[in-house]
CSV table of C-alpha atoms in Angstrom, one decimal:
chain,number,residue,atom,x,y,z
A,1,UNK,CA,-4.8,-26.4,19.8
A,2,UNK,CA,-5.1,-23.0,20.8
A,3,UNK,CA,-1.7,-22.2,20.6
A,4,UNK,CA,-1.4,-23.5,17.1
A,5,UNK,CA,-4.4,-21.1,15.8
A,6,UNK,CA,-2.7,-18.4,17.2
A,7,UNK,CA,0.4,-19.0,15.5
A,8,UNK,CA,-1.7,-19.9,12.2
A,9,UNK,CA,-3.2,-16.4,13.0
A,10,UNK,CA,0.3,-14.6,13.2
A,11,UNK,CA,1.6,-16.0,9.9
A,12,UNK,CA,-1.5,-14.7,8.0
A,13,UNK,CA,-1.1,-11.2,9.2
A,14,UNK,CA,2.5,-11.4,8.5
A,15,UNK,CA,1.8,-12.2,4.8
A,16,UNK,CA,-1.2,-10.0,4.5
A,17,UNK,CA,1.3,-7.3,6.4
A,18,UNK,CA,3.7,-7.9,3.5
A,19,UNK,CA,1.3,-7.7,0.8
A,20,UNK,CA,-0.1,-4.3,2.0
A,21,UNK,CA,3.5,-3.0,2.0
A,22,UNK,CA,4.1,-4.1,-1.8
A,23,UNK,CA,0.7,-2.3,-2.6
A,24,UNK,CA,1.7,0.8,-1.0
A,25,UNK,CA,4.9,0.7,-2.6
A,26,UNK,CA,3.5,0.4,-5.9
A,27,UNK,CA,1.4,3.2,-5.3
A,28,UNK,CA,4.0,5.7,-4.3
A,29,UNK,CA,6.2,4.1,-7.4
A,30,UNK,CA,2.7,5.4,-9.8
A,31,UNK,CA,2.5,8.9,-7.8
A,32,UNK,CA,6.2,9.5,-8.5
């Protein structure tokens, strides 16, 4: 069980990672 939430855990700060990165890019895209 633990294991599992921990894996549930790295998956949702890999999307939320990836999410972040699209929102940055989109801001430097604006500045520019």
């Amino acid at each position: 069980m633990m294991i599992l939430a921990l894996e549930e855990m790295q998956v949702k700060q890999r999307s939320e990672g990836k999410k972040e990165k699209r929102e940055e890019k989109g801001r430097e895209e604006k500045k520019v």
